[in-house]
Amino acid sequence: MTTAEIRKAVLDILADIAPDEDLSDLKDDVTFRDQLELDSMDFLDIVMELRKRYRIQIPEEEYTELASMGSTVKYLEPLMKDVE
Amino acid sequence: MIVRRTDQQRIVITGVGLTAPNGNSLAEFRQSLLDGRSGVIEYETRYFGKTVAGVCNFDELRYQKRKEVRRGTRAGGIGIFCSHEAIADSGLDWQNVDKANVGIYVGVTEHGNVETENEIFQISGYNYDTQFWSHHHNPRTVANNPAGEISLNLKITGPHYTLGAACAAGNAGLIQGVQMLRLGECDVALCGGVSESIHSFGIFASFNSQGALAKHDDPTKASRPFDAQRNGIVVAEGGCMMVLERLSDAMGRDANIYGEIIGYAMNSDATDFVNPDPDRQAECIRLALKRAELDPDDIDIVSTHATGTTTGDTQECKALRQIWDGAGHTAMNNTKSFIGHAMGAAGALELAGNFGALRDGVCHPTINLDNLDPECELPGLVINQPKELGNVNVILNNSFGMLGINSVVVVRRI
């Protein structure tokens, strides 16, 4: 997957777990929590959906990497580069 | 023991919110019952396949965001919808109600089966690897879930819990509300019952294995209590939540009062897992009458529990005939014949469906009764067409369940 495709994959997950949110202006360098109504259960949903859709395993100590779109994509790039 | 109650100890119903397979408000529901309109339709569920069921079509997004619906349960969503509607109907100045003094008491027949079945089905797509099991499963399946979702949505900080009482649960929720108001544990009781059971294939499969699941080419005719051709239960979803207050509080704010809960009783058969005991049911009815200080002939309408099973209907009829011998004026009806068996919601829904009679004197019938089973002959049974009774002052509502749990609620017009 390219960087743009990974970003799109994360956006698709966010659209499913936060269906009331407008994601069109989501800023990559601002934390999700500062832009969206997300709680800890939502972040677990992101982890679960990455596991289900792409078989990506994220260790609990690395959940903090999912703070913003920018940090998430950067974290996922090496893990998803071979995902088609 | 008869207790003379002060207005602070007299508990009245001031709001009703409901969703039934044939109506999403008390007015719609009542009109359907008078018009003979069923809410039972063809239905298909995972593994079990085609069957019939009572299915609700209320607006899930009226009081919940899409994210709340996704995260929560159908039972929670039903409870939230009914609670908002009941509060609005009550006319309470909700913004200024102290939410710490509101109690939530929700009757459930079962809870968690739907969510557990869904998760097992979901991980079957991952070779049953439990790392794909949802972290939402526990908050969805804890037994207090439907009441807890109401608390979260309405920001109610008083006590909330469910009452697991099989198919007596709707009445049990109301009884709990009465008791907590009398104890001073809350000032407003939001209580009743909910059911999401049609979303569990297990309930259909289990009734089917028991030989107790209704079948009929025409879904609207499948639920037929007391009829000789009845062949079982139509499973339904639904909910009914009521606002209960002390009479003194309701009068103080000039509230509309549907009626006063003047009597109730619960007891146990202690005889069988599924087959009811008419002697204990009759005992439960007599206890409710005694507490209400009424004779059987003081009851204008008996809202029967009958579900359309061979044994259950005849047993309830035996119980009723012990108390009503036909000499009096008491009318009897059945609401499951329209909507099927709404399980945890049934008691509260069926009581609410009769509230209109307290105002207009018209008793809705039991429908689909083409050939009365001789063992189900009941004095005053209103068959297929509504009946003008004149003055209706008191309704007695039966609700019984598996493991021999019996409940009766008596409501009088004020």
CSV table of C-alpha atoms in Angstrom, one decimal:
chain,number,residue,atom,x,y,z
A,1,MET,CA,0.0,0.0,0.0
A,2,THR,CA,1.1,3.5,-0.7
A,3,THR,CA,1.0,6.2,1.9
A,4,ALA,CA,-2.1,7.6,0.3
A,5,GLU,CA,-3.8,4.2,0.3
A,6,ILE,CA,-2.9,3.7,4.0
A,7,ARG,CA,-4.4,7.1,4.9
A,8,LYS,CA,-7.5,6.1,2.9
A,9,ALA,CA,-7.7,2.8,4.8
A,10,VAL,CA,-7.5,4.6,8.2
A,11,LEU,CA,-10.2,7.1,7.0
A,12,ASP,CA,-12.5,4.2,6.1
A,13,ILE,CA,-12.1,2.7,9.5
A,14,LEU,CA,-12.8,6.0,11.2
A,15,ALA,CA,-15.9,6.5,9.0
A,16,ASP,CA,-17.2,3.2,10.3
A,17,ILE,CA,-16.5,3.7,14.0
A,18,ALA,CA,-17.3,7.4,14.1
A,19,PRO,CA,-20.2,7.6,11.6
A,20,ASP,CA,-21.5,10.9,12.9
A,21,GLU,CA,-18.2,12.8,12.3
A,22,ASP,CA,-17.3,14.9,9.3
A,23,LEU,CA,-13.9,13.6,8.3
A,24,SER,CA,-13.4,15.8,5.2
A,25,ASP,CA,-11.3,18.3,7.0
A,26,LEU,CA,-9.3,15.9,9.2
A,27,LYS,CA,-5.9,17.4,9.8
A,28,ASP,CA,-2.9,15.0,9.8
A,29,ASP,CA,-0.9,16.9,12.4
A,30,VAL,CA,-3.6,17.4,15.0
A,31,THR,CA,-4.6,14.5,17.3
A,32,PHE,CA,-7.7,12.6,16.6
A,33,ARG,CA,-9.1,13.4,20.1
A,34,ASP,CA,-8.7,17.1,19.4
A,35,GLN,CA,-10.8,16.8,16.3
A,36,LEU,CA,-13.2,14.0,16.9
A,37,GLU,CA,-15.3,12.6,19.7
A,38,LEU,CA,-13.2,9.4,20.3
A,39,ASP,CA,-12.7,7.5,23.5
A,40,SER,CA,-10.5,4.6,24.5
A,41,MET,CA,-13.0,2.1,23.2
A,42,ASP,CA,-12.9,3.8,19.8
A,43,PHE,CA,-9.1,3.5,19.7
A,44,LEU,CA,-9.5,-0.2,20.4
A,45,ASP,CA,-11.9,-0.3,17.5
A,46,ILE,CA,-9.1,1.1,15.2
A,47,VAL,CA,-6.7,-1.5,16.5
A,48,MET,CA,-9.3,-4.3,16.0
A,49,GLU,CA,-10.3,-3.1,12.5
A,50,LEU,CA,-6.6,-3.0,11.4
A,51,ARG,CA,-6.3,-6.5,12.7
A,52,LYS,CA,-9.4,-7.7,10.9
A,53,ARG,CA,-8.9,-6.0,7.6
A,54,TYR,CA,-5.1,-6.2,7.2
A,55,ARG,CA,-4.0,-8.7,9.8
A,56,ILE,CA,-1.9,-5.9,11.4
A,57,GLN,CA,-1.0,-6.6,15.0
A,58,ILE,CA,-0.3,-3.6,17.1
A,59,PRO,CA,1.2,-4.2,20.6
A,60,GLU,CA,-0.5,-2.4,23.4
A,61,GLU,CA,2.6,-0.4,24.3
A,62,GLU,CA,2.5,1.1,20.7
A,63,TYR,CA,-1.2,2.2,20.8
A,64,THR,CA,0.1,5.8,21.4
A,65,GLU,CA,1.4,5.8,17.8
A,66,LEU,CA,-2.3,6.1,16.7
A,67,ALA,CA,-2.7,9.6,18.2
A,68,SER,CA,-3.1,11.5,14.9
A,69,MET,CA,-3.5,10.6,11.2
A,70,GLY,CA,0.1,11.6,10.6
A,71,SER,CA,1.5,9.5,13.3
A,72,THR,CA,-0.8,6.6,12.4
A,73,VAL,CA,0.2,6.5,8.8
A,74,LYS,CA,3.9,6.9,9.6
A,75,TYR,CA,3.6,4.0,12.1
A,76,LEU,CA,1.7,1.8,9.6
A,77,GLU,CA,3.8,2.4,6.5
A,78,PRO,CA,6.4,-0.3,7.2
A,79,LEU,CA,3.7,-2.7,8.5
A,80,MET,CA,1.4,-2.2,5.5
A,81,LYS,CA,3.9,-1.7,2.6
A,82,ASP,CA,3.4,-5.3,1.4
A,83,VAL,CA,-0.4,-5.2,1.9
A,84,GLU,CA,-2.1,-5.2,-1.5
B,1,MET,CA,-52.1,-7.1,55.6
B,2,ILE,CA,-53.9,-4.0,54.2
B,3,VAL,CA,-52.1,-0.8,54.4
B,4,ARG,CA,-53.8,2.6,54.2
B,5,ARG,CA,-51.6,4.7,52.0
B,6,THR,CA,-51.0,8.4,52.1
B,7,ASP,CA,-50.7,10.4,48.8
B,8,GLN,CA,-46.9,10.1,49.2
B,9,GLN,CA,-47.3,6.3,49.2
B,10,ARG,CA,-49.8,6.1,46.3
B,11,ILE,CA,-48.0,5.6,43.0
B,12,VAL,CA,-49.3,6.8,39.7
B,13,ILE,CA,-48.4,6.5,36.0
B,14,THR,CA,-47.8,9.8,34.4
B,15,GLY,CA,-46.0,9.0,31.2
B,16,VAL,CA,-45.8,6.1,28.6
B,17,GLY,CA,-43.3,5.5,25.9
B,18,LEU,CA,-43.4,2.4,23.8
B,19,THR,CA,-42.5,0.7,20.6
B,20,ALA,CA,-44.6,-2.3,19.5
B,21,PRO,CA,-44.7,-4.2,16.2
B,22,ASN,CA,-47.9,-2.3,15.4
B,23,GLY,CA,-47.2,1.1,16.8
B,24,ASN,CA,-44.5,3.5,18.0
B,25,SER,CA,-46.6,5.5,20.4
B,26,LEU,CA,-49.4,4.8,22.8
B,27,ALA,CA,-51.9,6.4,20.5
B,28,GLU,CA,-50.7,4.4,17.4
B,29,PHE,CA,-50.6,1.2,19.5
B,30,ARG,CA,-54.1,1.7,20.9
B,31,GLN,CA,-55.5,2.4,17.4
B,32,SER,CA,-54.0,-0.7,16.0
B,33,LEU,CA,-55.5,-2.8,18.8
B,34,LEU,CA,-58.9,-1.3,18.1
B,35,ASP,CA,-58.6,-1.7,14.4
B,36,GLY,CA,-57.4,-5.3,14.6
B,37,ARG,CA,-54.1,-4.5,13.0
B,38,SER,CA,-51.3,-7.1,13.6
B,39,GLY,CA,-47.6,-6.3,13.7
B,40,VAL,CA,-46.5,-9.9,12.9
B,41,ILE,CA,-44.6,-10.3,9.6
B,42,GLU,CA,-42.5,-12.8,7.8
B,43,TYR,CA,-39.0,-12.9,9.3
B,44,GLU,CA,-35.7,-14.7,8.6
B,45,THR,CA,-32.9,-15.2,11.0
B,46,ARG,CA,-29.4,-16.6,10.9
B,47,TYR,CA,-29.2,-20.5,10.9
B,48,PHE,CA,-32.9,-20.9,11.7
B,49,GLY,CA,-34.3,-19.5,8.4
B,50,LYS,CA,-37.8,-18.4,7.7
B,51,THR,CA,-40.3,-17.9,10.5
B,52,VAL,CA,-42.7,-15.1,11.7
B,53,ALA,CA,-42.0,-12.4,14.2
B,54,GLY,CA,-43.2,-9.1,15.7
B,55,VAL,CA,-40.8,-6.6,14.4
B,56,CYS,CA,-40.6,-2.9,15.5
B,57,ASN,CA,-39.8,0.0,13.1
B,58,PHE,CA,-39.2,2.9,15.5
B,59,ASP,CA,-36.7,5.6,14.5
B,60,GLU,CA,-33.4,4.5,16.1
B,61,LEU,CA,-31.8,7.8,15.4
B,62,ARG,CA,-34.4,10.0,17.0
B,63,TYR,CA,-32.6,10.0,20.4
B,64,GLN,CA,-29.3,8.3,19.6
B,65,LYS,CA,-26.3,9.1,17.4
B,66,ARG,CA,-25.3,6.5,14.8
B,67,LYS,CA,-22.2,5.8,16.9
B,68,GLU,CA,-24.3,5.1,20.0
B,69,VAL,CA,-26.5,2.7,18.0
B,70,ARG,CA,-23.4,0.9,16.7
B,71,ARG,CA,-21.8,0.6,20.1
B,72,GLY,CA,-24.9,-0.4,22.0
B,73,THR,CA,-27.5,-3.1,21.9
B,74,ARG,CA,-30.9,-3.3,20.3
B,75,ALA,CA,-32.4,-3.7,23.8
B,76,GLY,CA,-30.6,-0.5,24.9
B,77,GLY,CA,-31.8,1.4,21.9
B,78,ILE,CA,-35.4,0.3,22.5
B,79,GLY,CA,-35.1,1.3,26.1
B,80,ILE,CA,-33.7,4.8,25.2
B,81,PHE,CA,-36.4,5.4,22.6
B,82,CYS,CA,-39.2,4.4,25.0
B,83,SER,CA,-37.7,6.4,27.9
B,84,HIS,CA,-37.4,9.6,26.0
B,85,GLU,CA,-41.0,9.2,24.8
B,86,ALA,CA,-42.2,8.4,28.3
B,87,ILE,CA,-40.5,11.5,29.8
B,88,ALA,CA,-41.9,13.7,27.1
B,89,ASP,CA,-45.3,12.2,27.6
B,90,SER,CA,-45.2,12.8,31.3
B,91,GLY,CA,-44.8,16.6,30.9
B,92,LEU,CA,-42.0,16.6,33.5
B,93,ASP,CA,-39.8,19.7,33.5
B,94,TRP,CA,-36.9,17.3,32.6
B,95,GLN,CA,-34.2,20.0,32.5
B,96,ASN,CA,-34.9,20.7,36.1
B,97,VAL,CA,-35.5,17.2,37.4
B,98,ASP,CA,-32.7,16.1,39.7
B,99,LYS,CA,-31.3,13.2,37.8
B,100,ALA,CA,-29.8,11.7,40.9
B,101,ASN,CA,-33.4,11.1,42.1
B,102,VAL,CA,-34.5,9.2,39.0
B,103,GLY,CA,-34.4,5.4,39.2
B,104,ILE,CA,-34.3,3.2,36.1
B,105,TYR,CA,-35.8,-0.3,36.5
B,106,VAL,CA,-36.0,-2.4,33.3
B,107,GLY,CA,-37.5,-5.8,33.0
B,108,VAL,CA,-35.8,-8.3,30.7
B,109,THR,CA,-36.6,-11.9,29.8
B,110,GLU,CA,-33.0,-12.4,28.8
B,111,HIS,CA,-30.1,-10.2,27.8
B,112,GLY,CA,-26.8,-11.0,26.0
B,113,ASN,CA,-27.9,-13.9,23.8
B,114,VAL,CA,-28.1,-11.6,20.7
B,115,GLU,CA,-24.6,-10.1,21.3
B,116,THR,CA,-23.0,-13.4,22.1
B,117,GLU,CA,-24.5,-15.1,19.0
B,118,ASN,CA,-23.3,-12.2,16.9
B,119,GLU,CA,-19.7,-12.4,18.2
B,120,ILE,CA,-19.5,-16.1,17.7
B,121,PHE,CA,-20.8,-15.7,14.2
B,122,GLN,CA,-18.3,-12.9,13.6
B,123,ILE,CA,-15.3,-14.9,14.7
B,124,SER,CA,-16.4,-17.8,12.7
B,125,GLY,CA,-15.1,-15.8,9.8
B,126,TYR,CA,-11.7,-15.8,11.5
B,127,ASN,CA,-11.5,-19.6,12.2
B,128,TYR,CA,-12.8,-18.9,15.7
B,129,ASP,CA,-9.6,-17.0,16.7
B,130,THR,CA,-10.7,-15.2,19.8
B,131,GLN,CA,-8.3,-12.3,19.2
B,132,PHE,CA,-11.0,-11.0,16.9
B,133,TRP,CA,-13.6,-11.1,19.6
B,134,SER,CA,-14.9,-7.6,20.2
B,135,HIS,CA,-14.0,-5.5,23.3
B,136,HIS,CA,-17.6,-4.2,23.1
B,137,HIS,CA,-18.9,-7.7,24.1
B,138,ASN,CA,-18.7,-7.3,27.9
B,139,PRO,CA,-20.4,-3.9,28.1
B,140,ARG,CA,-23.1,-5.1,25.7
B,141,THR,CA,-23.8,-8.3,27.6
B,142,VAL,CA,-23.7,-7.3,31.3
B,143,ALA,CA,-27.1,-7.9,32.6
B,144,ASN,CA,-27.7,-4.2,33.4
B,145,ASN,CA,-27.0,-3.1,29.8
B,146,PRO,CA,-30.4,-1.9,28.7
B,147,ALA,CA,-30.9,0.1,31.9
B,148,GLY,CA,-27.3,1.4,31.8
B,149,GLU,CA,-27.6,2.6,28.2
B,150,ILE,CA,-30.7,4.6,29.3
B,151,SER,CA,-28.7,6.1,32.1
B,152,LEU,CA,-25.8,7.0,29.8
B,153,ASN,CA,-28.0,8.5,27.1
B,154,LEU,CA,-30.3,10.6,29.5
B,155,LYS,CA,-27.5,11.4,32.0
B,156,ILE,CA,-29.5,9.9,34.8
B,157,THR,CA,-27.3,9.3,37.8
B,158,GLY,CA,-29.8,7.6,40.1
B,159,PRO,CA,-29.9,3.8,40.4
B,160,HIS,CA,-30.2,1.7,37.3
B,161,TYR,CA,-30.6,-2.0,36.9
B,162,THR,CA,-32.5,-4.7,35.1
B,163,LEU,CA,-34.8,-7.3,36.5
B,164,GLY,CA,-34.4,-10.7,35.0
B,165,ALA,CA,-37.9,-12.1,35.3
B,166,ALA,CA,-38.5,-14.2,32.2
B,167,CYS,CA,-41.8,-13.1,30.6
B,168,ALA,CA,-43.1,-11.6,33.8
B,169,ALA,CA,-40.4,-8.9,33.5
B,170,GLY,CA,-42.5,-6.0,32.2
B,171,ASN,CA,-44.7,-6.2,35.3
B,172,ALA,CA,-41.7,-6.8,37.5
B,173,GLY,CA,-40.1,-3.5,36.3
B,174,LEU,CA,-43.2,-1.6,37.2
B,175,ILE,CA,-43.5,-3.3,40.6
B,176,GLN,CA,-39.9,-2.4,41.3
B,177,GLY,CA,-40.6,1.2,40.4
B,178,VAL,CA,-43.6,1.3,42.8
B,179,GLN,CA,-41.5,-0.2,45.6
B,180,MET,CA,-38.5,2.1,45.2
B,181,LEU,CA,-40.8,5.2,45.1
B,182,ARG,CA,-42.5,4.1,48.3
B,183,LEU,CA,-39.1,3.4,49.9
B,184,GLY,CA,-38.0,6.9,49.0
B,185,GLU,CA,-35.1,5.5,46.9
B,186,CYS,CA,-36.1,7.8,44.0
B,187,ASP,CA,-38.6,10.6,43.2
B,188,VAL,CA,-39.2,9.5,39.6
B,189,ALA,CA,-39.2,5.9,38.5
B,190,LEU,CA,-38.5,5.1,34.8
B,191,CYS,CA,-39.6,1.5,34.5
B,192,GLY,CA,-41.1,-1.2,32.4
B,193,GLY,CA,-39.5,-3.7,30.1
B,194,VAL,CA,-37.7,-4.3,26.8
B,195,SER,CA,-37.0,-7.2,24.4
B,196,GLU,CA,-34.5,-7.6,21.6
B,197,SER,CA,-35.1,-11.4,21.4
B,198,ILE,CA,-36.0,-11.6,17.7
B,199,HIS,CA,-32.4,-10.9,17.0
B,200,SER,CA,-31.3,-14.2,18.6
B,201,PHE,CA,-31.7,-17.3,16.5
B,202,GLY,CA,-31.5,-19.3,19.7
B,203,ILE,CA,-34.9,-18.3,21.0
B,204,PHE,CA,-36.6,-19.4,17.8
B,205,ALA,CA,-34.7,-22.6,17.6
B,206,SER,CA,-35.4,-23.4,21.3
B,207,PHE,CA,-39.1,-22.8,21.1
B,208,ASN,CA,-39.2,-24.8,17.9
B,209,SER,CA,-37.4,-27.7,19.5
B,210,GLN,CA,-39.9,-27.4,22.4
B,211,GLY,CA,-42.8,-27.6,19.9
B,212,ALA,CA,-43.9,-24.2,21.0
B,213,LEU,CA,-43.0,-21.9,18.0
B,214,ALA,CA,-46.0,-20.6,16.1
B,215,LYS,CA,-46.4,-21.4,12.4
B,216,HIS,CA,-48.9,-20.1,9.9
B,217,ASP,CA,-49.0,-19.3,6.2
B,218,ASP,CA,-50.4,-15.9,7.1
B,219,PRO,CA,-48.0,-14.2,9.7
B,220,THR,CA,-50.8,-12.0,11.0
B,221,LYS,CA,-52.8,-15.1,12.0
B,222,ALA,CA,-49.9,-17.0,13.6
B,223,SER,CA,-50.4,-15.6,17.1
B,224,ARG,CA,-53.8,-17.1,18.2
B,225,PRO,CA,-54.2,-17.5,21.9
B,226,PHE,CA,-57.2,-19.6,23.1
B,227,ASP,CA,-57.9,-20.8,19.5
B,228,ALA,CA,-58.1,-24.6,18.9
B,229,GLN,CA,-55.6,-24.3,16.1
B,230,ARG,CA,-53.0,-22.4,18.0
B,231,ASN,CA,-49.5,-24.0,17.7
B,232,GLY,CA,-47.2,-21.8,19.7
B,233,ILE,CA,-45.5,-18.5,20.4
B,234,VAL,CA,-44.7,-15.7,17.9
B,235,VAL,CA,-41.5,-14.1,19.2
B,236,ALA,CA,-41.6,-10.3,19.1
B,237,GLU,CA,-39.4,-7.4,20.0
B,238,GLY,CA,-40.6,-4.2,21.7
B,239,GLY,CA,-40.4,-2.0,24.7
B,240,CYS,CA,-42.6,0.0,27.1
B,241,MET,CA,-41.2,2.4,29.7
B,242,MET,CA,-43.4,4.3,32.1
B,243,VAL,CA,-42.9,7.3,34.3
B,244,LEU,CA,-44.1,6.6,37.8
B,245,GLU,CA,-44.4,9.2,40.5
B,246,ARG,CA,-46.0,9.7,43.9
B,247,LEU,CA,-49.6,10.9,43.7
B,248,SER,CA,-48.7,14.0,45.7
B,249,ASP,CA,-45.9,14.9,43.2
B,250,ALA,CA,-48.1,14.3,40.2
B,251,MET,CA,-50.9,16.3,41.6
B,252,GLY,CA,-48.5,19.1,42.7
B,253,ARG,CA,-47.5,19.6,39.1
B,254,ASP,CA,-51.0,19.0,37.7
B,255,ALA,CA,-49.8,16.0,35.6
B,256,ASN,CA,-51.9,13.9,33.4
B,257,ILE,CA,-52.4,10.6,35.3
B,258,TYR,CA,-53.1,7.4,33.4
B,259,GLY,CA,-53.9,5.5,36.5
B,260,GLU,CA,-52.7,4.4,40.0
B,261,ILE,CA,-51.0,1.1,40.6
B,262,ILE,CA,-53.2,0.0,43.5
B,263,GLY,CA,-52.1,-3.6,43.7
B,264,TYR,CA,-49.5,-6.0,42.6
B,265,ALA,CA,-48.1,-9.4,43.4
B,266,MET,CA,-45.4,-11.8,42.4
B,267,ASN,CA,-44.9,-15.4,43.4
B,268,SER,CA,-43.4,-18.7,42.2
B,269,ASP,CA,-44.9,-22.0,41.0
B,270,ALA,CA,-41.9,-24.0,42.3
B,271,THR,CA,-43.1,-26.9,40.1
B,272,ASP,CA,-41.6,-27.0,36.6
B,273,PHE,CA,-39.1,-25.3,34.3
B,274,VAL,CA,-41.7,-24.4,31.6
B,275,ASN,CA,-45.2,-25.7,32.5
B,276,PRO,CA,-47.2,-23.2,34.6
B,277,ASP,CA,-49.2,-24.0,37.7
B,278,PRO,CA,-52.7,-22.6,37.6
B,279,ASP,CA,-53.1,-22.8,41.4
B,280,ARG,CA,-50.0,-20.5,42.0
B,281,GLN,CA,-51.1,-18.2,39.2
B,282,ALA,CA,-54.6,-17.9,40.9
B,283,GLU,CA,-52.8,-17.3,44.2
B,284,CYS,CA,-50.8,-14.5,42.7
B,285,ILE,CA,-54.0,-12.9,41.2
B,286,ARG,CA,-55.8,-13.2,44.6
B,287,LEU,CA,-52.9,-11.6,46.4
B,288,ALA,CA,-52.9,-8.6,44.0
B,289,LEU,CA,-56.6,-8.2,44.5
B,290,LYS,CA,-56.3,-8.4,48.2
B,291,ARG,CA,-53.6,-5.7,48.2
B,292,ALA,CA,-55.8,-3.6,46.0
B,293,GLU,CA,-58.7,-4.2,48.4
B,294,LEU,CA,-60.8,-5.3,45.5
B,295,ASP,CA,-63.1,-8.2,44.7
B,296,PRO,CA,-62.8,-10.0,41.4
B,297,ASP,CA,-66.0,-8.3,40.1
B,298,ASP,CA,-64.4,-4.9,40.7
B,299,ILE,CA,-62.0,-5.7,37.8
B,300,ASP,CA,-63.3,-4.3,34.5
B,301,ILE,CA,-60.7,-5.8,32.2
B,302,VAL,CA,-58.3,-8.7,32.7
B,303,SER,CA,-55.4,-8.4,30.3
B,304,THR,CA,-54.4,-12.1,30.0
B,305,HIS,CA,-50.9,-13.3,29.5
B,306,ALA,CA,-51.7,-16.2,27.1
B,307,THR,CA,-49.0,-16.8,24.5
B,308,GLY,CA,-50.6,-19.2,22.1
B,309,THR,CA,-49.1,-22.4,23.5
B,310,THR,CA,-51.3,-25.4,24.1
B,311,THR,CA,-50.4,-25.9,27.7
B,312,GLY,CA,-49.8,-22.3,28.8
B,313,ASP,CA,-53.2,-21.0,27.6
B,314,THR,CA,-55.2,-23.7,29.2
B,315,GLN,CA,-53.4,-23.4,32.5
B,316,GLU,CA,-54.0,-19.6,32.7
B,317,CYS,CA,-57.6,-20.2,31.8
B,318,LYS,CA,-57.9,-22.6,34.7
B,319,ALA,CA,-56.4,-20.0,37.0
B,320,LEU,CA,-58.8,-17.3,35.8
B,321,ARG,CA,-61.8,-19.5,36.1
B,322,GLN,CA,-60.9,-20.2,39.8
B,323,ILE,CA,-61.5,-16.4,40.3
B,324,TRP,CA,-64.0,-15.3,37.7
B,325,ASP,CA,-66.9,-17.6,37.4
B,326,GLY,CA,-68.8,-15.7,34.8
B,327,ALA,CA,-71.4,-14.2,37.1
B,328,GLY,CA,-69.9,-10.7,37.0
B,329,HIS,CA,-69.2,-8.2,34.4
B,330,THR,CA,-65.4,-8.5,34.0
B,331,ALA,CA,-64.1,-8.5,30.4
B,332,MET,CA,-60.9,-10.3,29.3
B,333,ASN,CA,-58.7,-9.7,26.3
B,334,ASN,CA,-55.2,-10.6,25.0
B,335,THR,CA,-52.7,-8.4,23.2
B,336,LYS,CA,-50.2,-11.0,22.1
B,337,SER,CA,-52.7,-12.0,19.5
B,338,PHE,CA,-51.8,-8.8,17.7
B,339,ILE,CA,-48.1,-8.4,18.3
B,340,GLY,CA,-46.8,-11.8,19.4
B,341,HIS,CA,-44.9,-12.2,22.6
B,342,ALA,CA,-42.7,-9.2,23.3
B,343,MET,CA,-41.0,-11.1,26.2
B,344,GLY,CA,-39.5,-8.7,28.7
B,345,ALA,CA,-41.6,-5.9,27.3
B,346,ALA,CA,-44.9,-7.9,27.2
B,347,GLY,CA,-46.2,-7.1,30.7
B,348,ALA,CA,-45.8,-3.3,30.4
B,349,LEU,CA,-46.8,-3.2,26.7
B,350,GLU,CA,-50.0,-5.1,27.3
B,351,LEU,CA,-51.0,-3.1,30.3
B,352,ALA,CA,-50.3,0.2,28.4
B,353,GLY,CA,-52.4,-1.1,25.4
B,354,ASN,CA,-55.4,-1.2,27.8
B,355,PHE,CA,-55.0,2.3,29.2
B,356,GLY,CA,-57.2,3.8,26.5
B,357,ALA,CA,-60.1,1.8,27.9
B,358,LEU,CA,-59.9,3.8,31.2
B,359,ARG,CA,-60.9,6.9,29.2
B,360,ASP,CA,-63.2,5.6,26.5
B,361,GLY,CA,-64.6,2.5,28.0
B,362,VAL,CA,-63.7,0.3,25.0
B,363,CYS,CA,-62.0,-3.0,25.5
B,364,HIS,CA,-59.8,-4.2,22.6
B,365,PRO,CA,-60.3,-7.9,21.8
B,366,THR,CA,-58.2,-11.0,21.4
B,367,ILE,CA,-57.9,-11.6,17.6
B,368,ASN,CA,-57.4,-14.7,15.5
B,369,LEU,CA,-59.9,-16.6,17.6
B,370,ASP,CA,-61.8,-18.5,15.0
B,371,ASN,CA,-62.5,-21.7,17.0
B,372,LEU,CA,-62.4,-21.3,20.7
B,373,ASP,CA,-60.6,-24.2,22.4
B,374,PRO,CA,-63.2,-25.5,24.9
B,375,GLU,CA,-60.5,-25.7,27.5
B,376,CYS,CA,-59.9,-22.0,27.0
B,377,GLU,CA,-63.5,-20.8,27.6
B,378,LEU,CA,-63.3,-17.7,29.7
B,379,PRO,CA,-66.0,-15.6,31.1
B,380,GLY,CA,-66.2,-12.2,29.4
B,381,LEU,CA,-63.6,-13.0,26.7
B,382,VAL,CA,-63.8,-10.2,24.1
B,383,ILE,CA,-63.4,-12.0,20.8
B,384,ASN,CA,-62.2,-10.4,17.5
B,385,GLN,CA,-64.1,-7.1,17.8
B,386,PRO,CA,-63.7,-4.3,20.4
B,387,LYS,CA,-66.4,-4.2,23.0
B,388,GLU,CA,-68.0,-1.1,24.5
B,389,LEU,CA,-67.9,-1.7,28.3
B,390,GLY,CA,-69.1,1.7,29.5
B,391,ASN,CA,-67.2,2.8,32.6
B,392,VAL,CA,-63.8,1.1,32.9
B,393,ASN,CA,-62.1,1.8,36.2
B,394,VAL,CA,-59.8,-1.0,36.9
B,395,ILE,CA,-57.5,-3.2,34.8
B,396,LEU,CA,-55.7,-6.3,36.0
B,397,ASN,CA,-52.6,-7.3,34.0
B,398,ASN,CA,-51.2,-10.9,34.1
B,399,SER,CA,-47.6,-11.7,33.1
B,400,PHE,CA,-46.1,-15.1,33.7
B,401,GLY,CA,-42.8,-16.7,32.8
B,402,MET,CA,-40.6,-19.7,32.7
B,403,LEU,CA,-39.3,-21.3,35.9
B,404,GLY,CA,-42.7,-20.5,37.3
B,405,ILE,CA,-42.5,-16.8,37.8
B,406,ASN,CA,-45.9,-15.0,38.2
B,407,SER,CA,-46.7,-11.4,38.3
B,408,VAL,CA,-49.9,-9.3,38.4
B,409,VAL,CA,-50.4,-5.6,38.4
B,410,VAL,CA,-53.7,-3.8,39.1
B,411,VAL,CA,-54.3,-0.2,37.8
B,412,ARG,CA,-57.2,2.0,38.7
B,413,ARG,CA,-58.4,5.2,37.0
B,414,ILE,CA,-58.1,8.3,39.0
